[in-house]
Amino acid sequence: MALLACLMLLTTACGSAKTSQTSQADSAASAAFTAKVTADVAAAAAPQTPTTNPIPASASLSGGAKKIVIIPCSMAVEGCARPARSTQEASRLLGWDATIDDPASDSTKISAAIQRAVSRKVDAIALTSIDAAAVQGDIKSARDAGIAVTCNMCGNKDDLYQSLIPALDANNKGGYILGEFAFLEARKRFGSAPKFIVLTDPEFDTVKARVSGLKQFIDDCKAAGAGCEQVAESSFLAGEISTVAPGRVAQLARSNPRYNVLFAGFDAAMLFFSQGLQQAGLADSKKAFGISVDADVANTEMIRKGGFQAASIGFAFGRAGYGQVDNLNRIFSGQKPQDQGISGKLVTAENAPASGGWDGDFDAAALYKGLWKVS
């Protein structure tokens, strides 16, 4: 009996030692994970400069005036309208005939706008937030007609677009960074790991990439034993964000009281969803906060004032149009498009601009004008 008792004591002691070792290993992994997240968030929130986000070092200006049509997803959506206007502005600096054809988020009208551009025999079509997969037949027709076709913030099925600004992977990275921010912010506000509700719009490859990045972060967080969870997921369509979707989001939040972070694929949606949550009495920033992408004016104001949305990934859309025009010049000259130096920045209450949305930390347009020798 004494021998059996000793054996039992030894076994128990070994089990306790193993548990302690496992706990220490988990703690070390979590600490290393937190240190990496902290460094990543600091880097993503740092000011962008002409060195960190450079425009191309040389220009390739094609001779003669060009005729281009600019097709955004909708001029009513700020993240589509800003790059469309900057493309038009940059084009006119070069003496090009540049018109905006607004399809107002209607897939039939998008197709018709491309077809109109083809019939006009334009030199180029510059799109924003319209995936190649959604209009591949129309783009093929344009390319077959010798028309250059580029896009800002798009998926690029079969490489139909000759230039993509930024690369789709920038959206994946943006989703991951938002997850990292949420991890630190939830610990600071609530003393808890983030519990995510994930909202996605399956119409856009960019939004799907952002969701993919966020989910990769959640998986990495779980693997490190740091406690992240996805408690719910739902989808919406762009045409629903101001009508039925806010009510559905409020019901989802009510059905998942454990959540403390709401992810929406883009700021225009987050704006309406936060308003829906507020109307339902569910937008208490002491219990939960929102994260999204675009750094639109109203959303950045919400971030700046400590409202429901706590962070956004911004892309310098004001320079994106200049980048599109720069690459069109290269295409017209028979050269390859170049990386235009656009990447996402994490915008929070600590680094948000004093007014308006975030649209870059330096005057990239002035640098393009110098490169092109125009004013």
CSV table of N, CA and C in Angstrom, one decimal, residues 145-296:
chain,number,residue,atom,x,y,z
A,145,ALA,N,-10.5,45.5,-78.4
A,145,ALA,CA,-10.6,46.8,-79.2
A,145,ALA,C,-9.4,47.6,-79.0
A,146,GLY,N,-8.4,47.1,-78.3
A,146,GLY,CA,-7.1,47.9,-78.1
A,146,GLY,C,-7.2,49.0,-77.1
A,147,ILE,N,-8.2,48.9,-76.2
A,147,ILE,CA,-8.4,49.9,-75.1
A,147,ILE,C,-7.6,49.4,-73.9
A,148,ALA,N,-6.8,50.3,-73.3
A,148,ALA,CA,-6.2,50.0,-72.0
A,148,ALA,C,-7.2,50.0,-70.9
A,149,VAL,N,-7.1,49.1,-70.0
A,149,VAL,CA,-8.1,48.9,-68.9
A,149,VAL,C,-7.3,48.8,-67.6
A,150,THR,N,-7.6,49.7,-66.6
A,150,THR,CA,-6.9,49.6,-65.3
A,150,THR,C,-8.0,49.7,-64.2
A,151,CYS,N,-7.6,49.4,-63.0
A,151,CYS,CA,-8.6,49.4,-61.9
A,151,CYS,C,-7.9,49.8,-60.5
A,152,ASN,N,-8.6,50.5,-59.7
A,152,ASN,CA,-8.2,50.8,-58.3
A,152,ASN,C,-9.1,50.0,-57.4
A,153,MET,N,-8.5,49.3,-56.4
A,153,MET,CA,-9.2,48.5,-55.4
A,153,MET,C,-10.1,47.4,-56.1
A,154,CYS,N,-9.5,46.5,-56.8
A,154,CYS,CA,-10.3,45.5,-57.5
A,154,CYS,C,-9.6,44.1,-57.4
A,155,GLY,N,-10.5,43.1,-57.7
A,155,GLY,CA,-9.9,41.8,-58.0
A,155,GLY,C,-9.7,41.7,-59.4
A,156,ASN,N,-8.7,40.8,-59.8
A,156,ASN,CA,-8.2,40.9,-61.2
A,156,ASN,C,-8.2,39.5,-61.8
A,157,LYS,N,-9.4,38.9,-62.0
A,157,LYS,CA,-9.6,37.6,-62.6
A,157,LYS,C,-8.9,37.5,-64.0
A,158,ASP,N,-8.1,36.5,-64.2
A,158,ASP,CA,-7.4,36.3,-65.5
A,158,ASP,C,-6.5,37.4,-65.9
A,159,ASP,N,-6.1,38.3,-64.9
A,159,ASP,CA,-5.2,39.4,-65.3
A,159,ASP,C,-5.8,40.3,-66.4
A,160,LEU,N,-7.1,40.5,-66.3
A,160,LEU,CA,-7.8,41.3,-67.4
A,160,LEU,C,-7.4,42.7,-67.2
A,161,TYR,N,-7.2,43.2,-66.0
A,161,TYR,CA,-6.8,44.6,-65.8
A,161,TYR,C,-5.3,44.6,-66.0
A,162,GLN,N,-4.8,45.6,-66.7
A,162,GLN,CA,-3.4,45.8,-67.0
A,162,GLN,C,-2.7,46.4,-65.9
A,163,SER,N,-3.4,47.1,-65.0
A,163,SER,CA,-2.8,47.7,-63.8
A,163,SER,C,-3.8,47.6,-62.7
A,164,LEU,N,-3.3,47.2,-61.5
A,164,LEU,CA,-4.1,47.1,-60.3
A,164,LEU,C,-3.5,47.9,-59.2
A,165,ILE,N,-4.2,48.9,-58.6
A,165,ILE,CA,-3.7,49.7,-57.5
A,165,ILE,C,-4.7,49.7,-56.4
A,166,PRO,N,-4.2,49.3,-55.2
A,166,PRO,CA,-3.0,48.6,-54.9
A,166,PRO,C,-3.2,47.1,-55.2
A,167,ALA,N,-2.1,46.3,-55.0
A,167,ALA,CA,-2.2,44.9,-55.2
A,167,ALA,C,-3.3,44.3,-54.2
A,168,LEU,N,-4.0,43.3,-54.6
A,168,LEU,CA,-5.1,42.7,-53.8
A,168,LEU,C,-4.6,42.3,-52.4
A,169,ASP,N,-3.3,41.9,-52.3
A,169,ASP,CA,-2.8,41.5,-51.0
A,169,ASP,C,-2.8,42.6,-50.0
A,170,ALA,N,-2.8,43.8,-50.5
A,170,ALA,CA,-2.8,45.0,-49.5
A,170,ALA,C,-4.1,44.9,-48.7
A,171,ASN,N,-5.1,44.4,-49.2
A,171,ASN,CA,-6.4,44.3,-48.5
A,171,ASN,C,-6.3,43.2,-47.5
A,172,ASN,N,-5.7,42.1,-47.8
A,172,ASN,CA,-5.5,41.0,-46.9
A,172,ASN,C,-4.7,41.5,-45.7
A,173,LYS,N,-3.6,42.2,-46.0
A,173,LYS,CA,-2.8,42.8,-44.9
A,173,LYS,C,-3.6,43.7,-44.0
A,174,GLY,N,-4.5,44.5,-44.7
A,174,GLY,CA,-5.3,45.5,-43.9
A,174,GLY,C,-6.2,44.8,-43.0
A,175,GLY,N,-6.8,43.6,-43.4
A,175,GLY,CA,-7.7,42.9,-42.5
A,175,GLY,C,-6.9,42.3,-41.3
A,176,TYR,N,-5.7,41.8,-41.6
A,176,TYR,CA,-4.8,41.3,-40.5
A,176,TYR,C,-4.5,42.3,-39.5
A,177,ILE,N,-4.1,43.5,-40.0
A,177,ILE,CA,-3.7,44.6,-39.1
A,177,ILE,C,-4.9,45.0,-38.2
A,178,LEU,N,-6.1,45.1,-38.8
A,178,LEU,CA,-7.2,45.4,-38.0
A,178,LEU,C,-7.5,44.4,-36.9
A,179,GLY,N,-7.2,43.2,-37.2
A,179,GLY,CA,-7.3,42.1,-36.1
A,179,GLY,C,-6.3,42.4,-35.0
A,180,GLU,N,-5.1,42.7,-35.4
A,180,GLU,CA,-4.0,43.0,-34.4
A,180,GLU,C,-4.4,44.2,-33.6
A,181,PHE,N,-4.9,45.3,-34.2
A,181,PHE,CA,-5.4,46.5,-33.5
A,181,PHE,C,-6.5,46.1,-32.5
A,182,ALA,N,-7.4,45.3,-32.9
A,182,ALA,CA,-8.6,44.9,-32.1
A,182,ALA,C,-8.1,44.1,-30.9
A,183,PHE,N,-7.0,43.3,-31.1
A,183,PHE,CA,-6.5,42.5,-30.0
A,183,PHE,C,-6.0,43.4,-28.9
A,184,LEU,N,-5.2,44.4,-29.2
A,184,LEU,CA,-4.6,45.3,-28.2
A,184,LEU,C,-5.7,46.2,-27.6
A,185,GLU,N,-6.6,46.7,-28.5
A,185,GLU,CA,-7.7,47.6,-28.0
A,185,GLU,C,-8.6,46.9,-27.0
A,186,ALA,N,-9.0,45.6,-27.4
A,186,ALA,CA,-9.9,44.9,-26.5
A,186,ALA,C,-9.3,44.6,-25.1
A,187,ARG,N,-8.0,44.3,-25.1
A,187,ARG,CA,-7.3,44.1,-23.9
A,187,ARG,C,-7.3,45.4,-23.0
A,188,LYS,N,-7.1,46.5,-23.7
A,188,LYS,CA,-7.0,47.8,-23.0
A,188,LYS,C,-8.3,48.2,-22.5
A,189,ARG,N,-9.4,48.1,-23.3
A,189,ARG,CA,-10.7,48.6,-22.9
A,189,ARG,C,-11.4,47.6,-22.0
A,190,PHE,N,-11.3,46.3,-22.3
A,190,PHE,CA,-12.2,45.4,-21.6
A,190,PHE,C,-11.4,44.3,-20.8
A,191,GLY,N,-10.1,44.3,-20.9
A,191,GLY,CA,-9.3,43.3,-20.2
A,191,GLY,C,-9.6,41.9,-20.7
A,192,SER,N,-9.9,41.9,-22.0
A,192,SER,CA,-10.3,40.6,-22.6
A,192,SER,C,-9.7,40.5,-24.0
A,193,ALA,N,-9.6,39.3,-24.5
A,193,ALA,CA,-9.3,39.1,-25.9
A,193,ALA,C,-10.5,39.5,-26.8
A,194,PRO,N,-10.3,39.8,-28.1
A,194,PRO,CA,-11.4,40.2,-28.9
A,194,PRO,C,-12.3,39.0,-29.3
A,195,LYS,N,-13.6,39.3,-29.3
A,195,LYS,CA,-14.6,38.3,-29.7
A,195,LYS,C,-15.3,39.0,-30.9
A,196,PHE,N,-15.0,38.5,-32.1
A,196,PHE,CA,-15.4,39.2,-33.3
A,196,PHE,C,-16.8,38.7,-33.9
A,197,ILE,N,-17.5,39.7,-34.3
A,197,ILE,CA,-18.6,39.5,-35.3
A,197,ILE,C,-18.0,40.0,-36.6
A,198,VAL,N,-18.0,39.1,-37.6
A,198,VAL,CA,-17.4,39.4,-38.9
A,198,VAL,C,-18.5,39.6,-40.0
A,199,LEU,N,-18.5,40.7,-40.6
A,199,LEU,CA,-19.5,41.0,-41.7
A,199,LEU,C,-18.8,41.2,-43.0
A,200,THR,N,-19.3,40.6,-44.0
A,200,THR,CA,-18.6,40.6,-45.3
A,200,THR,C,-19.6,40.8,-46.4
A,201,ASP,N,-19.1,41.5,-47.5
A,201,ASP,CA,-19.9,41.6,-48.7
A,201,ASP,C,-19.3,40.8,-49.8
A,202,PRO,N,-19.9,39.7,-50.2
A,202,PRO,CA,-19.3,38.7,-51.1
A,202,PRO,C,-19.2,39.2,-52.5
A,203,GLU,N,-19.7,40.4,-52.8
A,203,GLU,CA,-19.6,41.0,-54.1
A,203,GLU,C,-18.2,41.4,-54.5
A,204,PHE,N,-17.4,41.7,-53.5
A,204,PHE,CA,-16.1,42.4,-53.8
A,204,PHE,C,-14.9,41.5,-53.4
A,205,ASP,N,-14.0,41.3,-54.3
A,205,ASP,CA,-12.8,40.5,-53.9
A,205,ASP,C,-12.0,41.2,-52.9
A,206,THR,N,-12.0,42.5,-52.9
A,206,THR,CA,-11.2,43.3,-51.9
A,206,THR,C,-11.7,43.0,-50.5
A,207,VAL,N,-13.0,43.0,-50.4
A,207,VAL,CA,-13.6,42.8,-49.1
A,207,VAL,C,-13.4,41.4,-48.6
A,208,LYS,N,-13.5,40.4,-49.5
A,208,LYS,CA,-13.2,39.0,-49.2
A,208,LYS,C,-11.7,38.9,-48.7
A,209,ALA,N,-10.8,39.6,-49.4
A,209,ALA,CA,-9.4,39.5,-49.0
A,209,ALA,C,-9.2,40.1,-47.6
A,210,ARG,N,-10.0,41.2,-47.2
A,210,ARG,CA,-9.9,41.8,-45.9
A,210,ARG,C,-10.4,40.8,-44.8
A,211,VAL,N,-11.5,40.1,-45.2
A,211,VAL,CA,-12.0,39.1,-44.2
A,211,VAL,C,-11.0,38.0,-44.1
A,212,SER,N,-10.4,37.6,-45.2
A,212,SER,CA,-9.4,36.5,-45.1
A,212,SER,C,-8.3,36.9,-44.2
A,213,GLY,N,-7.8,38.1,-44.3
A,213,GLY,CA,-6.7,38.6,-43.5
A,213,GLY,C,-7.1,38.6,-42.0
A,214,LEU,N,-8.3,39.1,-41.7
A,214,LEU,CA,-8.8,39.1,-40.3
A,214,LEU,C,-8.9,37.7,-39.8
A,215,LYS,N,-9.4,36.7,-40.5
A,215,LYS,CA,-9.6,35.4,-40.1
A,215,LYS,C,-8.2,34.7,-39.8
A,216,GLN,N,-7.2,35.1,-40.7
A,216,GLN,CA,-5.9,34.5,-40.5
A,216,GLN,C,-5.3,35.0,-39.1
A,217,PHE,N,-5.6,36.3,-38.8
A,217,PHE,CA,-5.1,36.8,-37.5
A,217,PHE,C,-5.8,36.0,-36.4
A,218,ILE,N,-7.1,35.8,-36.5
A,218,ILE,CA,-7.8,35.1,-35.4
A,218,ILE,C,-7.2,33.7,-35.3
A,219,ASP,N,-6.9,33.0,-36.4
A,219,ASP,CA,-6.3,31.7,-36.3
A,219,ASP,C,-4.9,31.8,-35.6
A,220,ASP,N,-4.1,32.8,-36.0
A,220,ASP,CA,-2.8,32.9,-35.4
A,220,ASP,C,-2.9,33.2,-33.9
A,221,CYS,N,-3.9,34.0,-33.5
A,221,CYS,CA,-4.1,34.4,-32.1
A,221,CYS,C,-4.5,33.1,-31.3
A,222,LYS,N,-5.4,32.3,-31.9
A,222,LYS,CA,-5.7,31.0,-31.2
A,222,LYS,C,-4.5,30.1,-31.1
A,223,ALA,N,-3.7,30.0,-32.1
A,223,ALA,CA,-2.6,29.1,-32.1
A,223,ALA,C,-1.6,29.6,-31.0
A,224,ALA,N,-1.5,30.9,-30.7
A,224,ALA,CA,-0.6,31.4,-29.7
A,224,ALA,C,-1.3,31.3,-28.3
A,225,GLY,N,-2.5,30.8,-28.2
A,225,GLY,CA,-3.2,30.7,-26.9
A,225,GLY,C,-3.6,32.0,-26.3
A,226,ALA,N,-3.8,33.0,-27.2
A,226,ALA,CA,-4.1,34.4,-26.8
A,226,ALA,C,-5.6,34.7,-26.7
A,227,GLY,N,-6.5,33.7,-27.0
A,227,GLY,CA,-7.9,33.9,-26.6
A,227,GLY,C,-8.8,34.5,-27.6
A,228,CYS,N,-8.4,34.8,-28.8
A,228,CYS,CA,-9.3,35.4,-29.8
A,228,CYS,C,-10.4,34.4,-30.2
A,229,GLU,N,-11.6,35.0,-30.5
A,229,GLU,CA,-12.7,34.1,-31.0
A,229,GLU,C,-13.5,34.9,-32.1
A,230,GLN,N,-14.0,34.1,-33.0
A,230,GLN,CA,-15.1,34.6,-33.9
A,230,GLN,C,-16.4,34.1,-33.4
A,231,VAL,N,-17.3,34.9,-33.0
A,231,VAL,CA,-18.5,34.5,-32.4
A,231,VAL,C,-19.7,34.4,-33.4
A,232,ALA,N,-19.5,35.1,-34.5
A,232,ALA,CA,-20.6,35.1,-35.5
A,232,ALA,C,-20.1,35.7,-36.8
A,233,GLU,N,-20.8,35.3,-37.9
A,233,GLU,CA,-20.4,35.9,-39.2
A,233,GLU,C,-21.7,36.0,-40.0
A,234,SER,N,-21.8,37.0,-40.8
A,234,SER,CA,-22.9,37.2,-41.7
A,234,SER,C,-22.5,38.0,-42.9
A,235,SER,N,-23.3,38.0,-43.9
A,235,SER,CA,-23.0,38.8,-45.1
A,235,SER,C,-24.1,39.8,-45.5
A,236,PHE,N,-23.7,40.7,-46.3
A,236,PHE,CA,-24.6,41.8,-46.7
A,236,PHE,C,-24.3,42.2,-48.1
A,237,LEU,N,-25.1,42.9,-48.8
A,237,LEU,CA,-24.8,43.4,-50.1
A,237,LEU,C,-24.8,44.9,-50.1
A,238,ALA,N,-24.0,45.5,-50.9
A,238,ALA,CA,-23.8,47.0,-50.9
A,238,ALA,C,-25.1,47.7,-51.0
A,239,GLY,N,-26.0,47.2,-51.8
A,239,GLY,CA,-27.3,47.9,-52.0
A,239,GLY,C,-28.2,47.8,-50.7
A,240,GLU,N,-27.8,47.0,-49.7
A,240,GLU,CA,-28.6,46.9,-48.5
A,240,GLU,C,-28.1,47.7,-47.3
A,241,ILE,N,-26.9,48.3,-47.5
A,241,ILE,CA,-26.3,48.9,-46.3
A,241,ILE,C,-27.1,50.1,-45.6
A,242,SER,N,-27.9,50.7,-46.4
A,242,SER,CA,-28.7,51.8,-45.9
A,242,SER,C,-30.2,51.4,-45.7
A,243,THR,N,-30.5,50.2,-45.9
A,243,THR,CA,-31.9,49.7,-45.8
A,243,THR,C,-32.1,48.6,-44.8
A,244,VAL,N,-32.0,47.4,-45.2
A,244,VAL,CA,-32.3,46.3,-44.3
A,244,VAL,C,-31.1,45.8,-43.5
A,245,ALA,N,-29.9,46.0,-44.0
A,245,ALA,CA,-28.7,45.4,-43.4
A,245,ALA,C,-28.5,45.9,-41.9
A,246,PRO,N,-28.6,47.3,-41.7
A,246,PRO,CA,-28.4,47.7,-40.3
A,246,PRO,C,-29.3,47.0,-39.2
A,247,GLY,N,-30.5,46.7,-39.6
A,247,GLY,CA,-31.4,46.0,-38.7
A,247,GLY,C,-30.9,44.6,-38.4
A,248,ARG,N,-30.5,43.9,-39.5
A,248,ARG,CA,-29.9,42.6,-39.3
A,248,ARG,C,-28.7,42.6,-38.5
A,249,VAL,N,-27.8,43.6,-38.6
A,249,VAL,CA,-26.6,43.7,-37.8
A,249,VAL,C,-27.0,43.9,-36.4
A,250,ALA,N,-27.9,44.7,-36.1
A,250,ALA,CA,-28.4,45.0,-34.7
A,250,ALA,C,-28.9,43.7,-34.1
A,251,GLN,N,-29.6,42.9,-34.8
A,251,GLN,CA,-30.2,41.6,-34.3
A,251,GLN,C,-29.0,40.7,-34.1
A,252,LEU,N,-28.0,40.7,-34.9
A,252,LEU,CA,-26.9,39.8,-34.8
A,252,LEU,C,-26.1,40.1,-33.5
A,253,ALA,N,-25.9,41.4,-33.3
A,253,ALA,CA,-25.3,41.9,-32.1
A,253,ALA,C,-26.1,41.5,-30.8
A,254,ARG,N,-27.4,41.6,-30.9
A,254,ARG,CA,-28.2,41.3,-29.8
A,254,ARG,C,-28.2,39.8,-29.5
A,255,SER,N,-28.0,39.0,-30.5
A,255,SER,CA,-28.0,37.5,-30.4
A,255,SER,C,-26.7,37.0,-29.9
A,256,ASN,N,-25.7,37.9,-29.9
A,256,ASN,CA,-24.3,37.5,-29.6
A,256,ASN,C,-23.7,38.4,-28.5
A,257,PRO,N,-24.3,38.4,-27.3
A,257,PRO,CA,-23.9,39.4,-26.3
A,257,PRO,C,-22.4,39.3,-25.9
A,258,ARG,N,-21.8,38.2,-26.2
A,258,ARG,CA,-20.4,38.1,-25.8
A,258,ARG,C,-19.4,38.8,-26.7
A,259,TYR,N,-19.9,39.3,-27.9
A,259,TYR,CA,-19.0,39.9,-28.9
A,259,TYR,C,-18.5,41.3,-28.3
A,260,ASN,N,-17.3,41.7,-28.7
A,260,ASN,CA,-16.9,43.0,-28.4
A,260,ASN,C,-16.2,43.8,-29.5
A,261,VAL,N,-16.1,43.1,-30.7
A,261,VAL,CA,-15.5,43.8,-31.9
A,261,VAL,C,-16.4,43.5,-33.1
A,262,LEU,N,-16.8,44.5,-33.8
A,262,LEU,CA,-17.6,44.3,-35.1
A,262,LEU,C,-16.7,44.7,-36.2
A,263,PHE,N,-16.5,43.8,-37.2
A,263,PHE,CA,-15.7,44.0,-38.4
A,263,PHE,C,-16.7,44.2,-39.5
A,264,ALA,N,-16.6,45.3,-40.3
A,264,ALA,CA,-17.3,45.5,-41.5
A,264,ALA,C,-16.3,45.7,-42.6
A,265,GLY,N,-16.7,45.2,-43.8
A,265,GLY,CA,-15.7,45.2,-44.9
A,265,GLY,C,-15.3,46.5,-45.4
A,266,PHE,N,-16.1,47.6,-45.3
A,266,PHE,CA,-15.7,48.9,-45.8
A,266,PHE,C,-16.5,50.0,-45.0
A,267,ASP,N,-16.0,51.2,-44.9
A,267,ASP,CA,-16.5,52.2,-44.0
A,267,ASP,C,-17.9,52.6,-44.3
A,268,ALA,N,-18.3,52.7,-45.6
A,268,ALA,CA,-19.7,53.1,-45.9
A,268,ALA,C,-20.7,52.2,-45.2
A,269,ALA,N,-20.4,50.9,-45.2
A,269,ALA,CA,-21.2,49.9,-44.5
A,269,ALA,C,-21.2,50.1,-43.0
A,270,MET,N,-19.9,50.3,-42.5
A,270,MET,CA,-19.8,50.5,-41.0
A,270,MET,C,-20.6,51.7,-40.5
A,271,LEU,N,-20.6,52.8,-41.3
A,271,LEU,CA,-21.3,54.0,-40.9
A,271,LEU,C,-22.8,53.7,-40.7
A,272,PHE,N,-23.4,53.0,-41.6
A,272,PHE,CA,-24.8,52.7,-41.5
A,272,PHE,C,-25.1,51.7,-40.4
A,273,PHE,N,-24.1,50.7,-40.2
A,273,PHE,CA,-24.3,49.7,-39.2
A,273,PHE,C,-24.2,50.3,-37.8
A,274,SER,N,-23.2,51.2,-37.6
A,274,SER,CA,-23.1,51.8,-36.3
A,274,SER,C,-24.3,52.7,-36.0
A,275,GLN,N,-24.9,53.3,-37.0
A,275,GLN,CA,-26.2,54.0,-36.8
A,275,GLN,C,-27.3,53.1,-36.4
A,276,GLY,N,-27.4,51.9,-37.0
A,276,GLY,CA,-28.4,50.9,-36.7
A,276,GLY,C,-28.2,50.4,-35.2
A,277,LEU,N,-26.9,50.2,-34.8
A,277,LEU,CA,-26.7,49.8,-33.5
A,277,LEU,C,-27.0,50.8,-32.5
A,278,GLN,N,-26.8,52.1,-32.8
A,278,GLN,CA,-27.1,53.2,-31.9
A,278,GLN,C,-28.6,53.3,-31.7
A,279,GLN,N,-29.3,53.2,-32.8
A,279,GLN,CA,-30.8,53.3,-32.7
A,279,GLN,C,-31.3,52.1,-31.8
A,280,ALA,N,-30.6,51.0,-31.9
A,280,ALA,CA,-31.1,49.8,-31.1
A,280,ALA,C,-30.5,49.8,-29.7
A,281,GLY,N,-29.8,50.9,-29.3
A,281,GLY,CA,-29.1,51.0,-28.0
A,281,GLY,C,-28.0,50.0,-27.8
A,282,LEU,N,-27.3,49.7,-28.9
A,282,LEU,CA,-26.3,48.6,-28.8
A,282,LEU,C,-24.9,49.2,-29.2
A,283,ALA,N,-24.7,50.5,-29.2
A,283,ALA,CA,-23.5,51.1,-29.7
A,283,ALA,C,-22.6,51.7,-28.6
A,284,ASP,N,-22.6,51.0,-27.4
A,284,ASP,CA,-21.9,51.5,-26.3
A,284,ASP,C,-20.4,51.1,-26.5
A,285,SER,N,-19.5,52.1,-26.7
A,285,SER,CA,-18.1,51.9,-27.0
A,285,SER,C,-17.4,51.3,-25.7
A,286,LYS,N,-18.1,51.3,-24.6
A,286,LYS,CA,-17.5,50.7,-23.4
A,286,LYS,C,-17.7,49.2,-23.4
A,287,LYS,N,-18.5,48.7,-24.3
A,287,LYS,CA,-18.7,47.3,-24.4
A,287,LYS,C,-18.2,46.7,-25.7
A,288,ALA,N,-18.2,47.4,-26.8
A,288,ALA,CA,-17.8,46.9,-28.1
A,288,ALA,C,-17.3,48.1,-28.9
A,289,PHE,N,-16.6,47.8,-30.0
A,289,PHE,CA,-16.2,48.8,-31.0
A,289,PHE,C,-16.1,48.2,-32.4
A,290,GLY,N,-16.1,49.1,-33.4
A,290,GLY,CA,-16.1,48.7,-34.8
A,290,GLY,C,-14.7,48.9,-35.4
A,291,ILE,N,-14.4,48.1,-36.4
A,291,ILE,CA,-13.2,48.3,-37.3
A,291,ILE,C,-13.6,48.1,-38.7
A,292,SER,N,-13.0,48.8,-39.6
A,292,SER,CA,-13.3,48.7,-41.0
A,292,SER,C,-12.2,49.3,-41.9
A,293,VAL,N,-12.5,49.6,-43.2
A,293,VAL,CA,-11.5,50.0,-44.1
A,293,VAL,C,-12.0,51.2,-44.9
A,294,ASP,N,-11.2,52.1,-45.2
A,294,ASP,CA,-11.3,53.3,-46.1
A,294,ASP,C,-11.0,54.6,-45.5
A,295,ALA,N,-11.1,54.8,-44.2
A,295,ALA,CA,-10.9,56.1,-43.6
A,295,ALA,C,-11.7,57.2,-44.2
A,296,ASP,N,-13.0,56.9,-44.4
A,296,ASP,CA,-13.9,57.9,-45.0
A,296,ASP,C,-14.1,59.1,-44.0
